[in-house]
Short mmCIF file of C-alpha atoms in Angstrom, two decimals:
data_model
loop_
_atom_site.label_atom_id
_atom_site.label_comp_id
_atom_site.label_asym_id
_atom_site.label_seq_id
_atom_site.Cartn_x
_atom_site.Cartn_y
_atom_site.Cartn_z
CA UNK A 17 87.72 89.73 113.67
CA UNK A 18 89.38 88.52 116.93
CA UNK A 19 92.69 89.57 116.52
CA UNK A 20 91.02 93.38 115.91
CA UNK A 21 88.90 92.82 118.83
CA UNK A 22 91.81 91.69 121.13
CA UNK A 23 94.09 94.75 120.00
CA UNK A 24 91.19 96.89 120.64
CA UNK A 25 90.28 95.64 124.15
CA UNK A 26 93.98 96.13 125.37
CA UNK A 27 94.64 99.25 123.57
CA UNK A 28 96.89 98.20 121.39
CA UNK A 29 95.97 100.01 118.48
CA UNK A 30 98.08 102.47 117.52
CA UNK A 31 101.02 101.67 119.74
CA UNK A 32 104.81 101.00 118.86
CA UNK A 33 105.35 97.36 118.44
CA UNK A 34 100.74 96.96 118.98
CA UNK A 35 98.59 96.99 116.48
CA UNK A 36 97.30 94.01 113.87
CA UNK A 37 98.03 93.39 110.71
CA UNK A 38 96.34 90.35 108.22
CA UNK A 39 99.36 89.43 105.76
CA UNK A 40 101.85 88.04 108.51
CA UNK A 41 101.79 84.86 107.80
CA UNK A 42 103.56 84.98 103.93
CA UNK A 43 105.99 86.45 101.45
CA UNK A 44 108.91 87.33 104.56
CA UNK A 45 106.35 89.87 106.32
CA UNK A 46 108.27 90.51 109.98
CA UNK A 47 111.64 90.93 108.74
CA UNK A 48 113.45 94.25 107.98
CA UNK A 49 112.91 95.41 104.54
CA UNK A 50 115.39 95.32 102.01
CA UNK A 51 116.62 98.54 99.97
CA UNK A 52 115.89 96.91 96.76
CA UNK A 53 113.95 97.45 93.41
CA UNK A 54 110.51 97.00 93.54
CA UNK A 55 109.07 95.87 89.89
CA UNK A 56 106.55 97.86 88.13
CA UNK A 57 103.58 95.90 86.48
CA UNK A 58 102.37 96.27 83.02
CA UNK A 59 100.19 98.97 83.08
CA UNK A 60 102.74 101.35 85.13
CA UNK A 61 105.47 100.63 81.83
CA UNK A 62 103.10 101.76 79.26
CA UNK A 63 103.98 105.03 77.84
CA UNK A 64 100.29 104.88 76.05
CA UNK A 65 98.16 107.91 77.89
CA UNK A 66 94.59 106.50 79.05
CA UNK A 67 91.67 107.84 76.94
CA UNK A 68 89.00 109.43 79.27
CA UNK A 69 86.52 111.28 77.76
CA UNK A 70 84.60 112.69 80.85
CA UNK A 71 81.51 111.75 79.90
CA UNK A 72 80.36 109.42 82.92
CA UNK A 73 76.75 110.91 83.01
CA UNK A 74 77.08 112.56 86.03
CA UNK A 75 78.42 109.62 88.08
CA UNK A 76 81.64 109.58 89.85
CA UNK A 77 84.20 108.01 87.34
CA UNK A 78 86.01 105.83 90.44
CA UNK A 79 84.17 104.45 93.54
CA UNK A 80 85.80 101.68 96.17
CA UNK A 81 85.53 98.69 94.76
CA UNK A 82 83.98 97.25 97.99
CA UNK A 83 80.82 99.31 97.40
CA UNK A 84 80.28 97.75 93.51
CA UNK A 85 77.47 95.61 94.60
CA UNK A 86 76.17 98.49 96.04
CA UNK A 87 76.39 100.30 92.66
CA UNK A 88 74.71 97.49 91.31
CA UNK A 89 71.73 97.13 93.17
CA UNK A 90 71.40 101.67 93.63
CA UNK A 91 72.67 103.22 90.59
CA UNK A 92 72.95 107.04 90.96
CA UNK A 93 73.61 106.54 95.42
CA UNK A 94 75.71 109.14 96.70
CA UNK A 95 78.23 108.06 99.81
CA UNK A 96 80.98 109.24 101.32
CA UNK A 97 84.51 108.20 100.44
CA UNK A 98 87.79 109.32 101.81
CA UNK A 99 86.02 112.55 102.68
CA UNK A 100 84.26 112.97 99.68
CA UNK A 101 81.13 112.28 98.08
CA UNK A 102 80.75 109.73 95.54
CA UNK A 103 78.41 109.11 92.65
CA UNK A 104 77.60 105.20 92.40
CA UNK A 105 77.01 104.37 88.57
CA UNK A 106 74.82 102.39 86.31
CA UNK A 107 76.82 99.10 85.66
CA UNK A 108 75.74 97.59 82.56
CA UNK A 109 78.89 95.18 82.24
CA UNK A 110 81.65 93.95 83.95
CA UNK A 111 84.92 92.22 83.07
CA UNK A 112 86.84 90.27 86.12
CA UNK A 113 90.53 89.60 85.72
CA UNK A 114 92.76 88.16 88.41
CA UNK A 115 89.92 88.28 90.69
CA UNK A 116 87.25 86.37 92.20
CA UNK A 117 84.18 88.39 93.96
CA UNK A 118 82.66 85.41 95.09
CA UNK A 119 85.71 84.39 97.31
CA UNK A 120 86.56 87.96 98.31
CA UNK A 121 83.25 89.52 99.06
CA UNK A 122 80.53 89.44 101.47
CA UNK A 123 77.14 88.77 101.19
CA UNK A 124 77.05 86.12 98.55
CA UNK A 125 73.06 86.21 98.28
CA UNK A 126 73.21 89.83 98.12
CA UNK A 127 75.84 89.91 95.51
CA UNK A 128 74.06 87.89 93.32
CA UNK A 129 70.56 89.96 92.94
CA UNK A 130 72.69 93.22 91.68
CA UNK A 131 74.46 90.29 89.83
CA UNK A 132 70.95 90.00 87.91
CA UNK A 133 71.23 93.28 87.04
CA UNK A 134 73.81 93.26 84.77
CA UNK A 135 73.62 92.27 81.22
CA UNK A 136 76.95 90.94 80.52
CA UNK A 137 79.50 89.39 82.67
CA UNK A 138 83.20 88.24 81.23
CA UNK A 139 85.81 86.42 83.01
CA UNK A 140 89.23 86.06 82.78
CA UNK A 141 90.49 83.30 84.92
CA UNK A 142 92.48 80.13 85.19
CA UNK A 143 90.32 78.41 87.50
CA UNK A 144 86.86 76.96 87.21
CA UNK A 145 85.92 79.52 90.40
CA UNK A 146 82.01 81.11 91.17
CA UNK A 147 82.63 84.40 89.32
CA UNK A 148 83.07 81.76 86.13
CA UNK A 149 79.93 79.91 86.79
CA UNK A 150 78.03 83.44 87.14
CA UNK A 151 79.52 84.26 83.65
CA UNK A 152 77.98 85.03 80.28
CA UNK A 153 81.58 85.02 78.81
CA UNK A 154 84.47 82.82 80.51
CA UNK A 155 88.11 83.60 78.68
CA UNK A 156 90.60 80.67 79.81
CA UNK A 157 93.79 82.26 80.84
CA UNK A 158 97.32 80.89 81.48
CA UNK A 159 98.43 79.64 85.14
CA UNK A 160 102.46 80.48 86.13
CA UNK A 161 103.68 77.28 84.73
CA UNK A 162 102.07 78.34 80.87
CA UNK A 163 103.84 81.61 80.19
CA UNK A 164 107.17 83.17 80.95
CA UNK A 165 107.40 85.98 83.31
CA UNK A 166 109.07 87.95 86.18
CA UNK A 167 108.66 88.28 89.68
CA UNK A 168 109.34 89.05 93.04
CA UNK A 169 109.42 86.84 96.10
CA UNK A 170 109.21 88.20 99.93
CA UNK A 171 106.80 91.03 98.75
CA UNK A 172 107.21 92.62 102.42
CA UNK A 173 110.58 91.75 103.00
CA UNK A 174 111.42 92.67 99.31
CA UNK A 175 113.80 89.71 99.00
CA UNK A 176 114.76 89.80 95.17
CA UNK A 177 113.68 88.84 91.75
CA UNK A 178 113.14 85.82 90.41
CA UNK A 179 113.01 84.44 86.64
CA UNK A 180 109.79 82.77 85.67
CA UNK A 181 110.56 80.31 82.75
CA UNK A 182 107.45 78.56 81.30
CA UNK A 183 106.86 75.23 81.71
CA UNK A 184 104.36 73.90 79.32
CA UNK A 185 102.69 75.00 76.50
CA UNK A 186 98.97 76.42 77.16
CA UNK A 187 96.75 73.87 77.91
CA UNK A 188 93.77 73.57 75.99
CA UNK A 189 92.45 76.96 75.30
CA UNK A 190 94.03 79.05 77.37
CA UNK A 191 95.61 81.91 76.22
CA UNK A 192 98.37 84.52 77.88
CA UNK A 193 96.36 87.58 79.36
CA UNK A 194 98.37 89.85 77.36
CA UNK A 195 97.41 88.07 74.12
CA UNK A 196 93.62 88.27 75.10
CA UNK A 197 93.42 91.58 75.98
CA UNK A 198 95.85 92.74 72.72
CA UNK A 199 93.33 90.76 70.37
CA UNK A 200 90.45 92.24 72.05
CA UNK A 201 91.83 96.35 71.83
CA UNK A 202 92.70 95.07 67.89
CA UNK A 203 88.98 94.59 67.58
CA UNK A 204 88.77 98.25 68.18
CA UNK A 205 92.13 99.69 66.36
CA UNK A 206 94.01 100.26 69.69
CA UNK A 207 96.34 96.77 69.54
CA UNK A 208 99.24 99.17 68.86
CA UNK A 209 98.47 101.47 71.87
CA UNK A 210 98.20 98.64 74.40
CA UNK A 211 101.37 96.20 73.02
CA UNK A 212 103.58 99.49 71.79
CA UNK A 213 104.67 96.61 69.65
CA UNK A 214 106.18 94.55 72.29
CA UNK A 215 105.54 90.35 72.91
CA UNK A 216 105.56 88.43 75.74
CA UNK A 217 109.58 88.56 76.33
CA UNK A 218 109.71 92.53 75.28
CA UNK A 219 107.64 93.21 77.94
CA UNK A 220 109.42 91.32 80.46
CA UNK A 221 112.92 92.86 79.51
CA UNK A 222 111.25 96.01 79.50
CA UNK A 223 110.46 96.02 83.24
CA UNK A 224 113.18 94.44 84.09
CA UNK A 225 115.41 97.43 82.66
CA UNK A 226 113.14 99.83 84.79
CA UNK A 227 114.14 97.74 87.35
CA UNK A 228 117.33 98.05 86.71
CA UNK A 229 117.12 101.94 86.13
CA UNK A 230 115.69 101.62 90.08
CA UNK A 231 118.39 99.77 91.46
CA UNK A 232 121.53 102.24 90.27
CA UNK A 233 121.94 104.23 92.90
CA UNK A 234 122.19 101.53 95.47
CA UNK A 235 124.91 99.70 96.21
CA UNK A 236 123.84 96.23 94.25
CA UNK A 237 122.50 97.56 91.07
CA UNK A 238 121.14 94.73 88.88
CA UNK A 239 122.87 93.15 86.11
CA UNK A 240 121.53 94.16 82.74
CA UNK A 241 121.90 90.04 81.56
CA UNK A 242 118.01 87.84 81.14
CA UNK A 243 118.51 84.69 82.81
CA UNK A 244 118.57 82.17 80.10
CA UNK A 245 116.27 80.28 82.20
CA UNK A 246 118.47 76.93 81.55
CA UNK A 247 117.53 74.09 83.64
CA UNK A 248 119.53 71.84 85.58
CA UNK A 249 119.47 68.16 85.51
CA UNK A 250 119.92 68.18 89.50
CA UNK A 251 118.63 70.57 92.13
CA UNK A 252 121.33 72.23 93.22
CA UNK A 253 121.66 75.49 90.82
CA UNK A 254 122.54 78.79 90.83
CA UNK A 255 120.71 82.23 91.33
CA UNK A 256 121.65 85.33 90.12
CA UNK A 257 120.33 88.30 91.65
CA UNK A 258 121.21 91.98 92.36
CA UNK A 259 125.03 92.25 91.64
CA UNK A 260 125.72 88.79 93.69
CA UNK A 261 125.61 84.76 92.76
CA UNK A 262 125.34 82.06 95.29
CA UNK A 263 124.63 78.56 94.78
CA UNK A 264 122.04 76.52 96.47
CA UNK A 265 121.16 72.70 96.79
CA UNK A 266 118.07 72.29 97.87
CA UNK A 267 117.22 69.17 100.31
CA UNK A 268 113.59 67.79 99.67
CA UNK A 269 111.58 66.52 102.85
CA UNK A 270 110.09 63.25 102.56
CA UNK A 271 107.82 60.95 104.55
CA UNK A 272 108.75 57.99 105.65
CA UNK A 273 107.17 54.76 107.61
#
């Protein structure tokens, strides 16, 4: 890429204040860091232990995911990886959530011969994308605006945390993620592992009282209170966050003639 190139022709690399970096240009990247709590995701709040059973034939049981075409088209491959030596499996199946190889990856045309390889392919996905049109099985999911959740804005700058209320009901047959992938471990008696008996809202609350747990020992610990998630009739409102409320009105550009 250019900017590599550039920082490599002027020895830049590797220098205070030189250097690239690609994810400049969103969520408050350039600004000092803030101290705060930094949410943990679903699968880092389960208490649940992972099954492994060991038995991955003699292949490695974890290889970069930017080789998987490779482990498509030469099953059984050995390459180096962090200083090690890898096993490339035999992928019979794969199931893509919250991703999209055909956007992320190179070599399309290769891609799709080990794609030919594979006997089943399932999506989960809220847009009609490649990876869905190269699907056997295409599970509608939920956008942001179908489902309630909790988040964090300025992922570099680590700004706060910020109530998701849902908008609409799901559209059509979409479905929440959680709620597909709890229906599909019930098909195998492991619903109860994977939920631990929480909803939606259970599992929001729960991370945000990890969250909380985080944030203790600094000096803005966060409240303990859910935002109710009330709207207002106007846009100026009020945000909660981190042990301090400020209100905002919020000026909307518009174009004129």
């Amino acid at each position: 890429m250019d900017d590599c190139g550039y920082c490599r022709n002027v020895g830049q690399i590797g220098l205070p204040g030189g250097g690239f970096g690609f994810g400049w240009h969103y969520n408050g990247a350039g600004v000092p860091t803030r101290k705060g709590v930094i949410l943990g995701g679903f699968s880092g709040a389960t208490t649940t232990p992972p099954i492994h059973n060991g038995d991955f034939k003699n292949y490695s049981s974890s290889i970069p995911i930017a080789r998987f075409v490779d482990a498509m088209l030469s099953p059984g491959k050995s390459i180096n990886w962090n200083g090690k030596a890898v096993t490339l499996p035999l992928i019979k199946m794969c199931v893509f959530a919250g991703t999209n190889p055909f956007h992320r990856h190179q070599q399309y045309n290769r891609m799709i011969e080990g794609w030919k390889t594979l006997e089943t392919v399932i999506t989960v996905d809220n847009h009609w994308n490649a990876t869905c049109r190269f699907s056997d099985i295409v599970l509608p999911a939920t956008t942001q605006f179908e489902r309630n959740d909790i988040d964090q804005f300025g992922n570099h700058s680590n700004r706060g945390l910020i109530s998701m209320k849902q908008v609409v009901a799901p559209q059509f047959e979409s479905r929440h993620d959680f709620d597909i992938f709890r229906d599909l471990c019930k098909r195998f008696d492991r619903e109860a592992a994977f939920s631990e008996g929480l909803d939606e809202m259970g599992w929001i609350k729960r991370i945000y009282q990890e969250g909380v747990q985080q944030g203790k020992p600094n000096p803005l610990p966060c409240r303990t209170l859910i935002h109710s998630g009330k709207r207002k009739n106007t846009l100026s409102f009020r945000v909660r966050i981190c042990g301090f409320a400020t209100s905002h009105s919020v000026t909307i550009p518009i174009w004129s003639r």
